[in-house]
GROMACS .gro file of C-alpha atoms in nm:
model
  154
    1MET     CA    1  -1.170  -1.147   7.282
    2VAL     CA    2  -0.958  -1.236   6.977
    3GLU     CA    3  -0.597  -1.327   7.046
    4VAL     CA    4  -0.313  -1.348   6.791
    5THR     CA    5   0.006  -1.523   6.900
    6VAL     CA    6   0.344  -1.600   6.745
    7THR     CA    7   0.552  -1.872   6.909
    8PRO     CA    8   0.834  -1.803   6.973
    9GLN     CA    9   0.784  -1.427   6.978
   10SER     CA   10   1.157  -1.363   6.921
   11SER     CA   11   1.350  -1.588   6.683
   12LEU     CA   12   1.611  -1.603   6.411
   13ALA     CA   13   1.481  -1.506   6.067
   14ASP     CA   14   1.540  -1.852   5.921
   15ARG     CA   15   1.356  -2.036   6.200
   16PRO     CA   16   0.989  -2.130   6.170
   17VAL     CA   17   0.732  -1.985   6.405
   18GLN     CA   18   0.374  -2.084   6.478
   19ILE     CA   19   0.100  -1.828   6.422
   20ARG     CA   20  -0.237  -1.882   6.589
   21VAL     CA   21  -0.557  -1.686   6.616
   22ARG     CA   22  -0.805  -1.778   6.891
   23GLY     CA   23  -1.138  -1.641   7.003
   24LEU     CA   24  -1.312  -1.621   6.665
   25SER     CA   25  -1.660  -1.746   6.586
   26PRO     CA   26  -1.676  -2.090   6.424
   27SER     CA   27  -1.642  -2.061   6.044
   28GLN     CA   28  -1.573  -1.686   6.069
   29LEU     CA   29  -1.400  -1.544   5.760
   30VAL     CA   30  -1.094  -1.336   5.857
   31THR     CA   31  -0.794  -1.167   5.703
   32LEU     CA   32  -0.451  -1.216   5.857
   33ARG     CA   33  -0.203  -0.943   5.769
   34ALA     CA   34   0.170  -0.919   5.837
   35TRP     CA   35   0.369  -0.601   5.785
   36LEU     CA   36   0.702  -0.447   5.873
   37LYS     CA   37   0.906  -0.138   5.795
   38ASP     CA   38   1.263  -0.187   5.682
   39GLU     CA   39   1.560   0.024   5.787
   40ARG     CA   40   1.476   0.286   5.523
   41GLY     CA   41   1.115   0.313   5.638
   42GLU     CA   42   0.972   0.119   5.341
   43ARG     CA   43   0.664  -0.085   5.427
   44PHE     CA   44   0.632  -0.451   5.327
   45GLN     CA   45   0.313  -0.649   5.384
   46SER     CA   46   0.128  -0.969   5.306
   47HIS     CA   47  -0.223  -1.089   5.376
   48ALA     CA   48  -0.420  -1.411   5.358
   49PHE     CA   49  -0.787  -1.499   5.399
   50PHE     CA   50  -0.887  -1.783   5.633
   51ARG     CA   51  -1.204  -1.945   5.761
   52ALA     CA   52  -1.189  -2.031   6.133
   53ASP     CA   53  -1.237  -2.392   6.232
   54THR     CA   54  -1.522  -2.518   6.454
   55ALA     CA   55  -1.329  -2.409   6.767
   56GLY     CA   56  -1.294  -2.052   6.633
   57GLU     CA   57  -0.921  -2.085   6.565
   58VAL     CA   58  -0.693  -2.022   6.268
   59ASP     CA   59  -0.350  -2.184   6.231
   60PRO     CA   60  -0.178  -2.118   5.894
   61GLY     CA   61   0.024  -2.436   5.950
   62LEU     CA   62  -0.297  -2.644   5.951
   63HIS     CA   63  -0.557  -2.437   5.768
   64GLY     CA   64  -0.514  -2.340   5.404
   65ALA     CA   65  -0.535  -1.976   5.303
   66LEU     CA   66  -0.833  -1.916   5.073
   67GLY     CA   67  -0.649  -1.638   4.886
   68GLY     CA   68  -0.463  -1.314   4.931
   69SER     CA   69  -0.085  -1.300   4.891
   70TYR     CA   70  -0.085  -1.681   4.866
   71SER     CA   71  -0.323  -1.974   4.892
   72GLY     CA   72  -0.296  -2.316   5.049
   73VAL     CA   73  -0.116  -2.436   5.362
   74TRP     CA   74   0.201  -2.233   5.414
   75PRO     CA   75   0.294  -2.215   5.785
   76MET     CA   76   0.535  -1.925   5.718
   77GLY     CA   77   0.347  -1.777   5.422
   78LEU     CA   78   0.279  -1.442   5.586
   79PHE     CA   79   0.656  -1.395   5.630
   80TRP     CA   80   0.766  -1.543   5.296
   81PHE     CA   81   0.524  -1.347   5.079
   82LEU     CA   82   0.592  -0.996   5.215
   83GLN     CA   83   0.572  -0.747   4.926
   84PRO     CA   84   0.675  -0.381   4.916
   85ASP     CA   85   0.415  -0.106   4.905
   86THR     CA   86   0.647   0.077   4.662
   87LEU     CA   87   0.728  -0.117   4.346
   88PHE     CA   88   1.080  -0.244   4.283
   89ARG     CA   89   1.194  -0.227   4.647
   90ARG     CA   90   1.376  -0.521   4.804
   91LEU     CA   91   1.366  -0.629   5.165
   92ILE     CA   92   1.728  -0.611   5.279
   93LYS     CA   93   1.861  -0.621   5.634
   94ARG     CA   94   2.185  -0.420   5.659
   95ASP     CA   95   2.226  -0.406   6.039
   96VAL     CA   96   2.215  -0.780   6.104
   97ALA     CA   97   2.371  -0.758   6.450
   98GLY     CA   98   2.210  -0.453   6.608
   99SER     CA   99   1.836  -0.488   6.567
  100PRO     CA  100   1.565  -0.727   6.449
  101PHE     CA  101   1.283  -0.675   6.204
  102HIS     CA  102   0.961  -0.615   6.398
  103VAL     CA  103   0.682  -0.797   6.212
  104HIS     CA  104   0.330  -0.687   6.306
  105LEU     CA  105   0.055  -0.948   6.273
  106GLU     CA  106  -0.309  -0.840   6.267
  107VAL     CA  107  -0.640  -1.017   6.217
  108PHE     CA  108  -0.940  -0.841   6.061
  109ASP     CA  109  -1.303  -0.948   6.032
  110GLY     CA  110  -1.400  -1.051   5.679
  111LEU     CA  111  -1.201  -0.978   5.365
  112CYS     CA  112  -0.975  -0.678   5.417
  113LEU     CA  113  -0.766  -0.583   5.114
  114GLY     CA  114  -0.629  -0.241   5.194
  115THR     CA  115  -0.476  -0.046   5.479
  116ASP     CA  116  -0.782   0.169   5.540
  117PRO     CA  117  -0.740   0.326   5.887
  118ARG     CA  118  -1.116   0.279   5.949
  119HIS     CA  119  -1.060  -0.098   5.965
  120GLN     CA  120  -0.962  -0.179   6.321
  121PRO     CA  121  -0.797  -0.517   6.383
  122LEU     CA  122  -0.975  -0.769   6.603
  123GLY     CA  123  -0.637  -0.861   6.752
  124SER     CA  124  -0.266  -0.813   6.690
  125CYS     CA  125   0.082  -0.904   6.808
  126GLU     CA  126   0.444  -0.842   6.715
  127ALA     CA  127   0.726  -1.083   6.633
  128GLU     CA  128   1.099  -1.013   6.636
  129ARG     CA  129   1.305  -1.168   6.356
  130TRP     CA  130   1.679  -1.155   6.425
  131TYR     CA  131   1.945  -1.214   6.162
  132MET     CA  132   2.232  -1.298   6.396
  133GLY     CA  133   2.216  -1.517   6.705
  134PRO     CA  134   2.356  -1.425   7.046
  135GLY     CA  135   2.732  -1.471   7.077
  136VAL     CA  136   2.793  -1.494   6.701
  137GLN     CA  137   3.092  -1.289   6.584
  138ARG     CA  138   3.086  -1.109   6.251
  139MET     CA  139   3.424  -1.055   6.085
  140PRO     CA  140   3.448  -0.844   5.768
  141ILE     CA  141   3.651  -0.993   5.483
  142ARG     CA  142   3.836  -0.771   5.236
  143GLU     CA  143   4.086  -0.940   5.012
  144GLY     CA  144   4.155  -0.786   4.672
  145ARG     CA  145   3.814  -0.742   4.508
  146VAL     CA  146   3.645  -0.992   4.741
  147ARG     CA  147   3.411  -0.845   5.004
  148GLY     CA  148   3.207  -1.037   5.254
  149SER     CA  149   3.150  -1.135   5.614
  150LEU     CA  150   3.247  -1.441   5.811
  151PHE     CA  151   3.008  -1.539   6.089
  152LEU     CA  152   3.168  -1.742   6.366
  153PRO     CA  153   2.949  -1.936   6.612
  154PRO     CA  154   2.999  -1.877   6.985
   0.00000   0.00000   0.00000
């Protein structure tokens, strides 16, 4: 059974996480895909191709991506290289305090370029990416033409 894990599963958006895939065949070629929907329902996704090591594992922090949205060793590449399905859309988080982005991570056998529903993932998991930590206070600032927010630690 193939297992995809993100550690920690829930974290702040600027904190690194570790992605691991276990249970593959040695040297198996796989596609790792990350995707999320923003607050407007727009889909953003990234993908990278990897070859499993001799233990049947993939760790983007140790193993270089062979291609896809990026190549080389980028531990957070699947998060950093998210692209919109619709051109000219930007990934913006408006409700930073109320809800996280839910990033879905999936692993597919072989090279998988599209989102064809016939392709079933070998394994998947979900990560929460929060933009405001617990206990942080957000204070709006409005002074003349200046607009912003002040974030005060607990």
